[in-house]
Short mmCIF file of C-alpha atoms in Angstrom, two decimals:
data_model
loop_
_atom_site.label_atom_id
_atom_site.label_comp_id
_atom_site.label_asym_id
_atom_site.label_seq_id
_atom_site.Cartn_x
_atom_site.Cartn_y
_atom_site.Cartn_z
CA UNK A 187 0.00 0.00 0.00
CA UNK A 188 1.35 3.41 -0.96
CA UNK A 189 1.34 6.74 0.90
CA UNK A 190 -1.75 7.77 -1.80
CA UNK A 191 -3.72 5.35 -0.54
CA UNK A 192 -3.18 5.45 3.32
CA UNK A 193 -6.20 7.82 4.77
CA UNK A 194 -5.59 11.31 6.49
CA UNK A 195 -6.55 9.68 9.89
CA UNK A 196 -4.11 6.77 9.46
CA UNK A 197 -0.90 8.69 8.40
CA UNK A 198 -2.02 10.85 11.66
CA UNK A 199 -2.32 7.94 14.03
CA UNK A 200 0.92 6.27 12.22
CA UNK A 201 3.55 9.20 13.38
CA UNK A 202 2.01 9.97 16.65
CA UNK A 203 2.35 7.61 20.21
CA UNK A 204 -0.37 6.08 21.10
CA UNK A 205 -1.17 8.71 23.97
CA UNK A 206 -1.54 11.52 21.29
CA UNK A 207 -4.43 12.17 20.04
CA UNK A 208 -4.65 14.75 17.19
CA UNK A 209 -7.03 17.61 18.09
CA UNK A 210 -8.82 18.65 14.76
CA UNK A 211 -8.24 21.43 12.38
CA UNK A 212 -10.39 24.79 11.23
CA UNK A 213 -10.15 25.55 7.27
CA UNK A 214 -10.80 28.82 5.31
CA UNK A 215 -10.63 28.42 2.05
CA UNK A 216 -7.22 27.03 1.08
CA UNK A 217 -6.07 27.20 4.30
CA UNK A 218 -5.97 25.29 7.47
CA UNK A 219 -5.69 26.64 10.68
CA UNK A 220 -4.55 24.62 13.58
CA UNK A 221 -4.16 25.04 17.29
CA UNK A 222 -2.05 22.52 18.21
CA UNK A 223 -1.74 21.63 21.91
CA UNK A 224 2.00 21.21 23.11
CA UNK A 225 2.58 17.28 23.21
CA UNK A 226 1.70 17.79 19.50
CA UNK A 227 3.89 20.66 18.75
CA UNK A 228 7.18 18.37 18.03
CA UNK A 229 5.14 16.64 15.37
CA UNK A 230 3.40 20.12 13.75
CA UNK A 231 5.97 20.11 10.58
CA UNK A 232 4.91 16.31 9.56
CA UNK A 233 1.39 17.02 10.37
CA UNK A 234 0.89 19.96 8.04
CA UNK A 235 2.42 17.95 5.56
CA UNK A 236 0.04 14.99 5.37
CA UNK A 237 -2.51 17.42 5.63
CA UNK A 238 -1.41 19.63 2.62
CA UNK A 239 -1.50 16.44 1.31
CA UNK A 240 -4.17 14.63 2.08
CA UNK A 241 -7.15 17.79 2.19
CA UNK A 242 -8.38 18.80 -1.04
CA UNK A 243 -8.30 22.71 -1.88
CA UNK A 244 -5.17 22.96 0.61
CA UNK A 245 -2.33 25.11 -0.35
CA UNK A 246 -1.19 26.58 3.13
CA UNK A 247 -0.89 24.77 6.72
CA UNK A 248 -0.71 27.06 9.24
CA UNK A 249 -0.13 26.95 13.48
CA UNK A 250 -1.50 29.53 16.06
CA UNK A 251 1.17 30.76 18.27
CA UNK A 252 -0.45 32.56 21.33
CA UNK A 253 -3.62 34.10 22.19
CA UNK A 254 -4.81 37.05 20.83
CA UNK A 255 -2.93 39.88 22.79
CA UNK A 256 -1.95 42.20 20.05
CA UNK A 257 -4.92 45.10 20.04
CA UNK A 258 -6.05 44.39 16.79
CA UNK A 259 -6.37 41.11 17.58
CA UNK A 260 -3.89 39.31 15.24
CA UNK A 261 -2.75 36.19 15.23
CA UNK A 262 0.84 35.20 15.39
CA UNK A 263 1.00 31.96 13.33
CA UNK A 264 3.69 29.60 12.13
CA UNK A 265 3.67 28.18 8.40
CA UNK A 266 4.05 24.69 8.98
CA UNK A 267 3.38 23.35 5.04
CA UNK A 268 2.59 25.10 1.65
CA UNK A 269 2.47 28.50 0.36
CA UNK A 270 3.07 32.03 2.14
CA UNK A 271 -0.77 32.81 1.65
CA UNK A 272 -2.56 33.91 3.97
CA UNK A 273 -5.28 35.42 1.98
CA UNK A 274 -9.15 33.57 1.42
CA UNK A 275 -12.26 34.15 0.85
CA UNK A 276 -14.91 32.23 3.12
CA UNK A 277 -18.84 31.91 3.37
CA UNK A 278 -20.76 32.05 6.32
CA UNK A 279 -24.36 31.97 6.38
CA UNK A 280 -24.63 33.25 2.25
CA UNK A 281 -22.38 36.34 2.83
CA UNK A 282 -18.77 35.89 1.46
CA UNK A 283 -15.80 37.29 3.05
CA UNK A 284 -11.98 38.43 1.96
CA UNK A 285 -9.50 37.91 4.37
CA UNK A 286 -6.18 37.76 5.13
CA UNK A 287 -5.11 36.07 8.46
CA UNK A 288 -1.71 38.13 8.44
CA UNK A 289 -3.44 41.14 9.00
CA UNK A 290 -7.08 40.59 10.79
CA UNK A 291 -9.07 37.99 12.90
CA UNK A 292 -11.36 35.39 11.62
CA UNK A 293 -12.62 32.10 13.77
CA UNK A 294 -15.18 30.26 11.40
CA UNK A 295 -16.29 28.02 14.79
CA UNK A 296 -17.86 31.85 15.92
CA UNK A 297 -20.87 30.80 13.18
CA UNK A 298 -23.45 30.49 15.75
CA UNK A 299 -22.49 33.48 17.81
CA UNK A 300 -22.85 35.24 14.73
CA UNK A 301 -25.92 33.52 13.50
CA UNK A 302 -28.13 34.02 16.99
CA UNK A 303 -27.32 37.25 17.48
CA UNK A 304 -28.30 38.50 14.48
CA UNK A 305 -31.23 36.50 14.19
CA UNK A 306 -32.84 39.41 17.30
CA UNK A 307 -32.24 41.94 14.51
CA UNK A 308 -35.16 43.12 12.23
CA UNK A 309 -36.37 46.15 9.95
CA UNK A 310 -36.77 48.00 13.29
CA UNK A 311 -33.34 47.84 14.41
CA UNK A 312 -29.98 49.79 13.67
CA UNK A 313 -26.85 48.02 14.61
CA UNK A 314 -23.99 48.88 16.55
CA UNK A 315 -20.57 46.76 16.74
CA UNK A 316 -17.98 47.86 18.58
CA UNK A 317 -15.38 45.23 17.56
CA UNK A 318 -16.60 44.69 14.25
CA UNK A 319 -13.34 42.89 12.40
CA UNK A 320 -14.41 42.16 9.11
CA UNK A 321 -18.77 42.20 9.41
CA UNK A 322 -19.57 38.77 10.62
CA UNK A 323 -22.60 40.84 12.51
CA UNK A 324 -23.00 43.67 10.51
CA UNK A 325 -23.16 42.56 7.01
CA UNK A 326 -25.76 39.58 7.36
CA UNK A 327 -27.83 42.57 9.46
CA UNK A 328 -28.13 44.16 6.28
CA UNK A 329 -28.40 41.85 3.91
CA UNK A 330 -30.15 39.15 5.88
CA UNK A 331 -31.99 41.24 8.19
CA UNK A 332 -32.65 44.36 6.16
CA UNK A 333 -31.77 46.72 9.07
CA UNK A 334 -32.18 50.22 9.13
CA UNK A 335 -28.59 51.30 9.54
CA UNK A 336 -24.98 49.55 10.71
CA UNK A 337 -22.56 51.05 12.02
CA UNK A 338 -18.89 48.89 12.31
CA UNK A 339 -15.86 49.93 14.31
CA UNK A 340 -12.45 48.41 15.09
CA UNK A 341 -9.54 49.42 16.18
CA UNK A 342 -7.84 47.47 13.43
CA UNK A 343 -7.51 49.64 10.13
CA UNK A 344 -7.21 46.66 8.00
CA UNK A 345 -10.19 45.34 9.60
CA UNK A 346 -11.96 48.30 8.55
CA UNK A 347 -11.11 47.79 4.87
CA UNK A 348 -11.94 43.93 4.73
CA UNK A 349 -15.85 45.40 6.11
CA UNK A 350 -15.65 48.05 3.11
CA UNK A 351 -14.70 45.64 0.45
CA UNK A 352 -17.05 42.83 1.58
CA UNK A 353 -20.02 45.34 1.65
CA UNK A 354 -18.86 45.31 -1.45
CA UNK A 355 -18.16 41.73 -2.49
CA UNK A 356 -21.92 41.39 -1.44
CA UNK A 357 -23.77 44.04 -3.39
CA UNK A 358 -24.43 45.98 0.33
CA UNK A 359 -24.97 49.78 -0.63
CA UNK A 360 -22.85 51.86 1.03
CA UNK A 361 -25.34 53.95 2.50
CA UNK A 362 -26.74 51.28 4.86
CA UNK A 363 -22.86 50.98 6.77
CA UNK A 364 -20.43 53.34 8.00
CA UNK A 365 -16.88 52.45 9.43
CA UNK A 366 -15.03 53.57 12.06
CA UNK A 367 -11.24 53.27 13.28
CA UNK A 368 -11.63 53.67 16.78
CA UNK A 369 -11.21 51.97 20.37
CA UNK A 370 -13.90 50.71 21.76
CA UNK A 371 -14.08 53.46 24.38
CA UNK A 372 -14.86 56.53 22.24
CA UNK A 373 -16.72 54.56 19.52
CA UNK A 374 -19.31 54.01 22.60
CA UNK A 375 -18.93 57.31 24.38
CA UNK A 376 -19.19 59.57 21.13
CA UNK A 377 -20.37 57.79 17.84
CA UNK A 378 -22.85 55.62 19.08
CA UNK A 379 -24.52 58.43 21.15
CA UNK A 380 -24.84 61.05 18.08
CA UNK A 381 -25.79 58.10 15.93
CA UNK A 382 -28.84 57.41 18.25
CA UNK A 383 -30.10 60.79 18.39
CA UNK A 384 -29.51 61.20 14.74
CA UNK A 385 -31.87 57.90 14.20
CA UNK A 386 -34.39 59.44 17.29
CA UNK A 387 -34.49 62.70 15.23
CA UNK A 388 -36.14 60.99 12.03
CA UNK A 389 -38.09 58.67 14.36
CA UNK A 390 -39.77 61.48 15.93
CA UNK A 391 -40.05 63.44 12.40
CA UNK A 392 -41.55 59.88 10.77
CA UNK A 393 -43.63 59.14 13.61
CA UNK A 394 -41.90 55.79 13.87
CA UNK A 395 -42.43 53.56 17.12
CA UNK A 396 -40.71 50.37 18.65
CA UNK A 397 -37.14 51.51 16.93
CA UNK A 398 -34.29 49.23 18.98
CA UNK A 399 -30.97 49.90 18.95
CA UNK A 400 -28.83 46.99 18.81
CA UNK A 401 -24.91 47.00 20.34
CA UNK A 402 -22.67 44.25 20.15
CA UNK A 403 -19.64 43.61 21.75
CA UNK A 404 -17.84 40.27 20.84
CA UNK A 405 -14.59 40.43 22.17
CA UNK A 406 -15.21 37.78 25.38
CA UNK A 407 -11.48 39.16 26.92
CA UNK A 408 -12.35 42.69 27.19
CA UNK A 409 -16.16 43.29 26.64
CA UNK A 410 -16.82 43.76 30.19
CA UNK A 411 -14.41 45.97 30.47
CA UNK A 412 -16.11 48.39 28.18
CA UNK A 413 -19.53 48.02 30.24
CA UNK A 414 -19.06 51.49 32.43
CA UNK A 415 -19.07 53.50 28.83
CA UNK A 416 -22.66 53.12 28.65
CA UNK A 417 -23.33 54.83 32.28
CA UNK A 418 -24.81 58.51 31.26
CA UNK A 419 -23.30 57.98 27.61
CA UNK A 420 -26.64 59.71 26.52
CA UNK A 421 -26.78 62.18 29.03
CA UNK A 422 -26.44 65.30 26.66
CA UNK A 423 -29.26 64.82 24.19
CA UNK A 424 -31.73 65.31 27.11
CA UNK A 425 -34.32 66.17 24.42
CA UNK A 426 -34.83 62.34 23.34
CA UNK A 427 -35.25 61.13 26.51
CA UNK A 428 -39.16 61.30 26.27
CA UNK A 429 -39.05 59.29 23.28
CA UNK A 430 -36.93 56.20 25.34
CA UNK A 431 -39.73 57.13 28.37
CA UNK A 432 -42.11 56.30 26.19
CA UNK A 433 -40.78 52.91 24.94
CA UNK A 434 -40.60 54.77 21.73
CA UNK A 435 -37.00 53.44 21.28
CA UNK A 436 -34.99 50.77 23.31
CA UNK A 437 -30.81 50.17 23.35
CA UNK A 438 -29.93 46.16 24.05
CA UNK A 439 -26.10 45.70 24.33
CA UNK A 440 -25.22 42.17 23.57
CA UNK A 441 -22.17 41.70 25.35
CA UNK A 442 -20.44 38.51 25.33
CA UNK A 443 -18.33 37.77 28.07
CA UNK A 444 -16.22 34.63 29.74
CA UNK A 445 -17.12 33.44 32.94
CA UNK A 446 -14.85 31.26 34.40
CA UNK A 447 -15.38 28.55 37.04
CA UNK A 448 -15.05 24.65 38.06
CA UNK A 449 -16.10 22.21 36.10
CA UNK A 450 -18.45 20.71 39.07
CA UNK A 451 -20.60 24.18 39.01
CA UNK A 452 -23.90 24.05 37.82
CA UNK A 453 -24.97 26.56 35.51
CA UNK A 454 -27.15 28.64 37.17
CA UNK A 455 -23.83 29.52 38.89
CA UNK A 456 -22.37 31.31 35.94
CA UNK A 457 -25.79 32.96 35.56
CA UNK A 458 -25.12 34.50 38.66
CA UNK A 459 -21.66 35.19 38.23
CA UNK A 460 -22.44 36.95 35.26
CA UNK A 461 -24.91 39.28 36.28
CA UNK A 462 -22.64 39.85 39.44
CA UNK A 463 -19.99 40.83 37.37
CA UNK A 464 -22.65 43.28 35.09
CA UNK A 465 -23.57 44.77 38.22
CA UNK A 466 -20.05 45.46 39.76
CA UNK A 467 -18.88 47.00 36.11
CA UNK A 468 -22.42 49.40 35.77
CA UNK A 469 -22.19 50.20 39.27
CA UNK A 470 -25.64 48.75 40.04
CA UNK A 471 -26.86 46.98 43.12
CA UNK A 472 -29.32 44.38 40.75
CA UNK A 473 -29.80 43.85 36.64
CA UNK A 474 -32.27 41.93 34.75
CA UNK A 475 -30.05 39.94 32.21
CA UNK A 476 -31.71 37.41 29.65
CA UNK A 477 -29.73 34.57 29.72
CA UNK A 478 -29.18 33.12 26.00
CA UNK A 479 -26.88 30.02 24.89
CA UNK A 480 -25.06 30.49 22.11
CA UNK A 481 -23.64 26.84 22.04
#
């Protein structure tokens, strides 16, 4: 029997012990992505080869390195087999994307994060994302979800671009999203409050009613963090605060967090944790906080 004819999972099992286990692989377009855990990382170079080999459409093996701890969230990766090319296109959920893994962040395994959350967006809403990378929220909110308006920031330049071309690559009219390159902090403190009284203005002038105001913040590491923005971030446009009174408008934040704890804890535990740490970041004594799975 000849090396063609050996399958990907026996040429893995063949060069690893027996109390190895390969741990699965992620792939965008041409490329795989792997994570590798360290008894694996003496056998990475071998590995990407028999999967270059072996995976149809594969032209570049690559290795994560860290976490994410560069601000515009960047991997660091390691080429283990192939080609230098670390540009793709992917599809998620009918919208296409252009990447490039050198210069922005993509996890495919995010699809129901994205696909949930977006799912509570209608005609009604105008979406906010305050670590937008490349639109996994905000372009199937307009072209899935016909929003009223979407609004995509990152901190990431590059990032920025990717959202503009994709728009784009998806026949999105450029009216119905606007980019910013911002951090988090003043994207939530300045744009998003002049964007809302902007869309309260023509609500008021249209007559409109039950208008929501969607913000998302999907960066699990820091999105917490960011939660003490929101306290008074509307306080100088006094003049819409009738029309919020009046349930004539509403703000959700979806904010997406990690809570971490024992594996023996049930999970109303991290319910509680979670809403403990809301409270301690708003400076409130008790929030109501609907509890969703994303898994």
């Amino acid at each position: 029997m000849e090396y063609e004819d050996w399958t990907t999972k026996n040429c893995l099992k063949a060069i690893l012990p027996e109390n190895v286990e390969f741990s699965g692989f992620e792939q965008c377009g041409h490329i795989i992505h792997l994570n590798l855990r360290e008894k694996l990382l003496p056998f990475r170079f071998v590995i990407g080869r028999i999967l270059l080999d072996k995976i149809q459409r594969t032209r570049t093996v690559i290795n994560k390195l860290d976490s994410l701890t560069h601000d515009y969230r960047i991997m660091d990766v390691e080429l283990l087999a192939g080609d230098a090319d670390y540009a793709t296109e992917v599809t998620e959920n009918g919208i296409r994307y252009k990447l490039d893994y050198s210069k922005v962040f993509w996890n495919s395994r995010l699809i129901t994060v994205h696909s949930k959350t977006v799912e509570q967006f209608d005609g009604n809403s105008v979406v906010f994302d305050v670590f937008c990378g490349i639109g996994p929220f905000i372009l199937p909110a307009v072209k899935l979800k016909n929003v009223i308006k979407a609004y995509g920031n990152d901190l990431n330049p590059a990032a920025i671009d990717f959202l503009k071309q994709n728009a784009k690559l998806n026949k999105i009219s450029e009216d119905k999203i606007e980019g910013f390159v911002l951090n988090g902090a003043e994207f939530i403190q300045k744009i998003i409050p002049e964007k809302i009284y902007f869309h309260c203005k023509e609500l008021k002038k249209e007559k409109l009613t039950n208008l929501v105001f969607h913000v998302v913040m999907n960066l699990p590491g820091y999105s917490a963090e960011h939660l003490p923005y929101f306290c008074g971030f509307l306080s100088k446009f006094e003049e819409i605060r009738n029309l919020f009174e009046n349930n004539s408008f509403s703000i959700l934040v979806h904010c997406h967090f990690f809570v971490k704890g024992h594996d023996d804890v049930p999970m109303s535990w991290y319910d509680k944790e979670a809403k403990k740490i809301v409270c301690e970041k708003m400076g409130m004594e008790d929030v109501e906080i609907k509890v969703s799975s994303l898994n």
